[in-house]
PDB file of C-alpha atoms in Angstrom:
ATOM      1  CA  ASP A   1      85.646 -82.980  23.390  1.00  0.00           C
ATOM      2  CA  THR A   2      85.779 -80.264  20.085  1.00  0.00           C
ATOM      3  CA  PRO A   3      88.587 -78.163  20.786  1.00  0.00           C
ATOM      4  CA  CYS A   4      88.318 -74.407  20.765  1.00  0.00           C
ATOM      5  CA  PRO A   5      91.262 -72.522  19.085  1.00  0.00           C
ATOM      6  CA  TRP A   6      92.149 -71.307  22.759  1.00  0.00           C
ATOM      7  CA  GLY A   7      93.081 -74.737  23.655  1.00  0.00           C
ATOM      8  CA  THR A   8      89.818 -75.733  26.071  1.00  0.00           C
ATOM      9  CA  SER A   9      86.933 -77.675  25.355  1.00  0.00           C
ATOM     10  CA  TRP A  10      83.520 -75.712  24.518  1.00  0.00           C
ATOM     11  CA  GLU A  11      83.082 -76.776  28.618  1.00  0.00           C
ATOM     12  CA  GLY A  12      84.170 -73.172  29.427  1.00  0.00           C
ATOM     13  CA  PRO A  13      84.739 -73.161  32.986  1.00  0.00           C
ATOM     14  CA  LEU A  14      83.730 -76.668  33.669  1.00  0.00           C
ATOM     15  CA  MET A  15      86.700 -77.591  31.875  1.00  0.00           C
ATOM     16  CA  PHE A  16      88.549 -75.098  33.298  1.00  0.00           C
ATOM     17  CA  SER A  17      87.927 -76.027  37.043  1.00  0.00           C
ATOM     18  CA  LYS A  18      88.045 -79.422  37.025  1.00  0.00           C
ATOM     19  CA  ARG A  19      91.913 -78.609  35.304  1.00  0.00           C
ATOM     20  CA  ARG A  20      92.969 -76.538  38.114  1.00  0.00           C
ATOM     21  CA  GLY A  21      91.848 -79.457  40.345  1.00  0.00           C
ATOM     22  CA  LEU A  22      88.867 -78.063  41.709  1.00  0.00           C
ATOM     23  CA  GLY A  23      86.989 -80.888  41.412  1.00  0.00           C
ATOM     24  CA  LEU A  24      83.165 -79.906  40.360  1.00  0.00           C
ATOM     25  CA  SER A  25      81.338 -82.130  37.440  1.00  0.00           C
ATOM     26  CA  ALA A  26      78.940 -80.294  35.571  1.00  0.00           C
ATOM     27  CA  SER A  27      76.359 -81.847  37.690  1.00  0.00           C
ATOM     28  CA  LYS A  28      76.983 -80.946  40.514  1.00  0.00           C
ATOM     29  CA  ILE A  29      77.221 -77.404  39.185  1.00  0.00           C
ATOM     30  CA  ASP A  30      74.015 -77.502  37.496  1.00  0.00           C
ATOM     31  CA  ARG A  31      72.175 -79.032  40.871  1.00  0.00           C
ATOM     32  CA  ALA A  32      74.258 -76.058  42.901  1.00  0.00           C
ATOM     33  CA  ILE A  33      72.769 -73.534  40.388  1.00  0.00           C
ATOM     34  CA  ARG A  34      69.359 -74.740  40.672  1.00  0.00           C
ATOM     35  CA  VAL A  35      69.139 -74.739  44.473  1.00  0.00           C
ATOM     36  CA  LEU A  36      70.203 -71.769  44.669  1.00  0.00           C
ATOM     37  CA  VAL A  37      67.621 -70.441  41.890  1.00  0.00           C
ATOM     38  CA  CYS A  38      65.074 -72.159  43.878  1.00  0.00           C
ATOM     39  CA  ALA A  39      66.613 -70.275  47.336  1.00  0.00           C
ATOM     40  CA  PHE A  40      66.326 -66.841  45.998  1.00  0.00           C
ATOM     41  CA  ALA A  41      62.716 -67.991  44.445  1.00  0.00           C
ATOM     42  CA  LEU A  42      61.300 -68.983  47.895  1.00  0.00           C
ATOM     43  CA  GLY A  43      63.296 -66.118  49.301  1.00  0.00           C
ATOM     44  CA  LEU A  44      60.952 -63.699  46.621  1.00  0.00           C
ATOM     45  CA  MET A  45      57.820 -65.534  47.448  1.00  0.00           C
ATOM     46  CA  TRP A  46      58.318 -64.628  51.119  1.00  0.00           C
ATOM     47  CA  LEU A  47      59.039 -61.233  51.099  1.00  0.00           C
ATOM     48  CA  SER A  48      55.712 -61.043  48.890  1.00  0.00           C
ATOM     49  CA  ILE A  49      53.651 -63.182  50.971  1.00  0.00           C
ATOM     50  CA  LYS A  50      53.363 -60.824  54.114  1.00  0.00           C
ATOM     51  CA  PRO A  51      52.062 -57.488  51.409  1.00  0.00           C
ATOM     52  CA  ALA A  52      50.153 -60.032  49.532  1.00  0.00           C
ATOM     53  CA  VAL A  53      48.019 -61.057  53.311  1.00  0.00           C
ATOM     54  CA  ALA A  54      48.102 -57.379  54.313  1.00  0.00           C
ATOM     55  CA  TRP A  55      46.304 -56.232  50.952  1.00  0.00           C
ATOM     56  CA  PHE A  56      43.847 -58.866  51.060  1.00  0.00           C
ATOM     57  CA  TYR A  57      42.737 -57.156  54.530  1.00  0.00           C
ATOM     58  CA  ILE A  58      43.223 -53.928  53.599  1.00  0.00           C
ATOM     59  CA  GLU A  59      40.796 -54.998  50.791  1.00  0.00           C
ATOM     60  CA  LYS A  60      38.559 -56.789  53.553  1.00  0.00           C
ATOM     61  CA  ALA A  61      38.429 -53.562  55.451  1.00  0.00           C
ATOM     62  CA  ASN A  62      36.975 -51.480  52.597  1.00  0.00           C
ATOM     63  CA  LYS A  63      34.400 -53.601  52.382  1.00  0.00           C
ATOM     64  CA  SER A  64      33.170 -53.925  55.912  1.00  0.00           C
ATOM     65  CA  PRO A  65      31.113 -51.730  58.011  1.00  0.00           C
ATOM     66  CA  ILE A  66      33.107 -49.098  59.922  1.00  0.00           C
ATOM     67  CA  GLU A  67      32.306 -50.887  62.794  1.00  0.00           C
ATOM     68  CA  SER A  68      34.671 -54.018  62.043  1.00  0.00           C
ATOM     69  CA  ARG A  69      36.968 -51.875  59.583  1.00  0.00           C
ATOM     70  CA  LEU A  70      39.765 -51.424  62.866  1.00  0.00           C
ATOM     71  CA  TYR A  71      39.796 -55.168  62.951  1.00  0.00           C
ATOM     72  CA  PHE A  72      40.404 -55.610  59.523  1.00  0.00           C
ATOM     73  CA  LEU A  73      43.259 -52.714  59.711  1.00  0.00           C
ATOM     74  CA  THR A  74      44.677 -54.028  63.069  1.00  0.00           C
ATOM     75  CA  LYS A  75      45.125 -57.445  61.147  1.00  0.00           C
ATOM     76  CA  ALA A  76      46.955 -55.965  57.748  1.00  0.00           C
ATOM     77  CA  MET A  77      49.335 -54.136  59.956  1.00  0.00           C
ATOM     78  CA  ALA A  78      49.987 -56.761  62.140  1.00  0.00           C
ATOM     79  CA  TRP A  79      51.832 -58.444  58.255  1.00  0.00           C
ATOM     80  CA  ASP A  80      52.475 -55.224  57.444  1.00  0.00           C
ATOM     81  CA  GLU A  81      53.289 -51.962  58.505  1.00  0.00           C
ATOM     82  CA  ASN A  82      52.805 -49.160  55.702  1.00  0.00           C
ATOM     83  CA  PRO A  83      52.107 -45.467  55.955  1.00  0.00           C
ATOM     84  CA  LYS A  84      49.241 -46.056  53.692  1.00  0.00           C
ATOM     85  CA  THR A  85      47.707 -48.599  57.001  1.00  0.00           C
ATOM     86  CA  TYR A  86      48.256 -46.412  59.326  1.00  0.00           C
ATOM     87  CA  ALA A  87      46.243 -43.234  57.522  1.00  0.00           C
ATOM     88  CA  LEU A  88      43.424 -45.770  56.727  1.00  0.00           C
ATOM     89  CA  MET A  89      43.051 -46.438  60.419  1.00  0.00           C
ATOM     90  CA  GLY A  90      43.661 -42.427  60.833  1.00  0.00           C
ATOM     91  CA  TRP A  91      40.914 -41.975  58.578  1.00  0.00           C
ATOM     92  CA  THR A  92      38.510 -44.878  60.074  1.00  0.00           C
ATOM     93  CA  TYR A  93      39.295 -43.147  63.609  1.00  0.00           C
ATOM     94  CA  LEU A  94      37.599 -40.266  62.414  1.00  0.00           C
ATOM     95  CA  GLU A  95      35.017 -40.998  60.898  1.00  0.00           C
ATOM     96  CA  GLN A  96      33.956 -42.917  63.506  1.00  0.00           C
ATOM     97  CA  ALA A  97      34.733 -40.075  66.000  1.00  0.00           C
ATOM     98  CA  GLU A  98      31.733 -38.000  63.589  1.00  0.00           C
ATOM     99  CA  LYS A  99      29.423 -40.842  64.487  1.00  0.00           C
ATOM    100  CA  ASN A 100      29.862 -41.316  68.260  1.00  0.00           C
ATOM    101  CA  PRO A 101      30.038 -38.367  69.825  1.00  0.00           C
ATOM    102  CA  ALA A 102      30.153 -39.945  73.559  1.00  0.00           C
ATOM    103  CA  ALA A 103      33.925 -41.186  72.805  1.00  0.00           C
ATOM    104  CA  ARG A 104      34.632 -37.656  70.139  1.00  0.00           C
ATOM    105  CA  ILE A 105      38.112 -36.762  71.520  1.00  0.00           C
ATOM    106  CA  LEU A 106      39.218 -40.775  72.142  1.00  0.00           C
ATOM    107  CA  LEU A 107      38.838 -41.228  68.923  1.00  0.00           C
ATOM    108  CA  LEU A 108      40.325 -38.527  67.471  1.00  0.00           C
ATOM    109  CA  ARG A 109      43.117 -38.615  69.296  1.00  0.00           C
ATOM    110  CA  MET A 110      43.614 -42.517  68.300  1.00  0.00           C
ATOM    111  CA  GLY A 111      43.404 -41.049  64.752  1.00  0.00           C
ATOM    112  CA  LEU A 112      46.117 -38.389  65.769  1.00  0.00           C
ATOM    113  CA  GLY A 113      48.269 -41.129  66.501  1.00  0.00           C
ATOM    114  CA  GLN A 114      47.853 -43.077  63.933  1.00  0.00           C
ATOM    115  CA  ALA A 115      48.282 -39.778  61.030  1.00  0.00           C
ATOM    116  CA  LEU A 116      51.390 -38.760  62.614  1.00  0.00           C
ATOM    117  CA  ILE A 117      53.297 -41.734  62.231  1.00  0.00           C
ATOM    118  CA  ALA A 118      51.930 -41.838  58.681  1.00  0.00           C
ATOM    119  CA  TYR A 119      53.211 -38.270  57.989  1.00  0.00           C
ATOM    120  CA  GLU A 120      56.507 -38.795  59.503  1.00  0.00           C
ATOM    121  CA  ALA A 121      56.899 -41.724  56.939  1.00  0.00           C
ATOM    122  CA  GLU A 122      55.892 -39.493  54.166  1.00  0.00           C
ATOM    123  CA  PRO A 123      55.704 -35.837  55.161  1.00  0.00           C
ATOM    124  CA  LEU A 124      54.808 -34.748  51.608  1.00  0.00           C
ATOM    125  CA  ASN A 125      52.508 -36.795  50.881  1.00  0.00           C
ATOM    126  CA  ARG A 126      49.281 -34.362  50.208  1.00  0.00           C
ATOM    127  CA  ASN A 127      46.571 -36.952  51.795  1.00  0.00           C
ATOM    128  CA  TYR A 128      48.251 -37.653  54.520  1.00  0.00           C
ATOM    129  CA  ARG A 129      48.606 -33.996  55.728  1.00  0.00           C
ATOM    130  CA  LYS A 130      44.717 -33.738  55.044  1.00  0.00           C
ATOM    131  CA  LEU A 131      44.085 -35.835  57.442  1.00  0.00           C
ATOM    132  CA  LEU A 132      46.236 -34.771  59.612  1.00  0.00           C
ATOM    133  CA  GLY A 133      44.924 -31.293  59.518  1.00  0.00           C
ATOM    134  CA  ALA A 134      41.178 -32.639  60.185  1.00  0.00           C
ATOM    135  CA  LEU A 135      42.395 -34.323  62.636  1.00  0.00           C
ATOM    136  CA  LEU A 136      44.169 -31.151  65.198  1.00  0.00           C
ATOM    137  CA  TRP A 137      41.059 -28.864  63.421  1.00  0.00           C
ATOM    138  CA  ARG A 138      38.555 -31.271  65.217  1.00  0.00           C
ATOM    139  CA  LEU A 139      40.732 -31.300  68.556  1.00  0.00           C
ATOM    140  CA  GLY A 140      40.903 -27.439  68.404  1.00  0.00           C
ATOM    141  CA  ARG A 141      44.458 -27.242  67.369  1.00  0.00           C
ATOM    142  CA  ILE A 142      43.433 -24.861  64.494  1.00  0.00           C
ATOM    143  CA  ASP A 143      46.664 -23.191  64.417  1.00  0.00           C
ATOM    144  CA  ASP A 144      49.106 -26.340  63.965  1.00  0.00           C
ATOM    145  CA  ALA A 145      45.995 -27.754  61.493  1.00  0.00           C
ATOM    146  CA  GLN A 146      46.637 -24.322  59.480  1.00  0.00           C
ATOM    147  CA  ARG A 147      50.144 -24.812  59.474  1.00  0.00           C
ATOM    148  CA  ILE A 148      50.131 -27.857  58.087  1.00  0.00           C
ATOM    149  CA  LEU A 149      46.988 -27.355  55.823  1.00  0.00           C
ATOM    150  CA  GLU A 150      48.945 -24.245  54.067  1.00  0.00           C
ATOM    151  CA  HIS A 151      51.507 -26.667  52.805  1.00  0.00           C
ATOM    152  CA  THR A 152      48.451 -29.137  51.085  1.00  0.00           C
ATOM    153  CA  GLN A 153      47.442 -26.569  48.564  1.00  0.00           C
TER     154      GLN A 153
END
């Protein structure tokens, strides 16, 4: 050990902890730091898995025909609920309502539920306002649709 001008060794805090009687050696502290770093990295990986799987299902939904799009968006929702997925589901219900006149009202109402969730999460998002306005318009609530859409421009 080469002494420092202030009278301790170059090991710094490790030597200080030995003198204080904590009984921590350099190998124990190094191991504890490695364990903490690994635990932190695993935590970050776990947090990033859910959005990554949801993104995979959203991409699959975008490439699939409209009939199976809701299936993949529902799978994405199970992994990571976010307003974008709700809005995508709303747009899909709207598109299906245009192609299926027999279930038009039911599909529009289901889309309205998804659009409201997205809109409430991010009320300043123009795309969510457009979706909500389009659904309200098609459901015959023209005054409400105009009120929503006038803030979009």
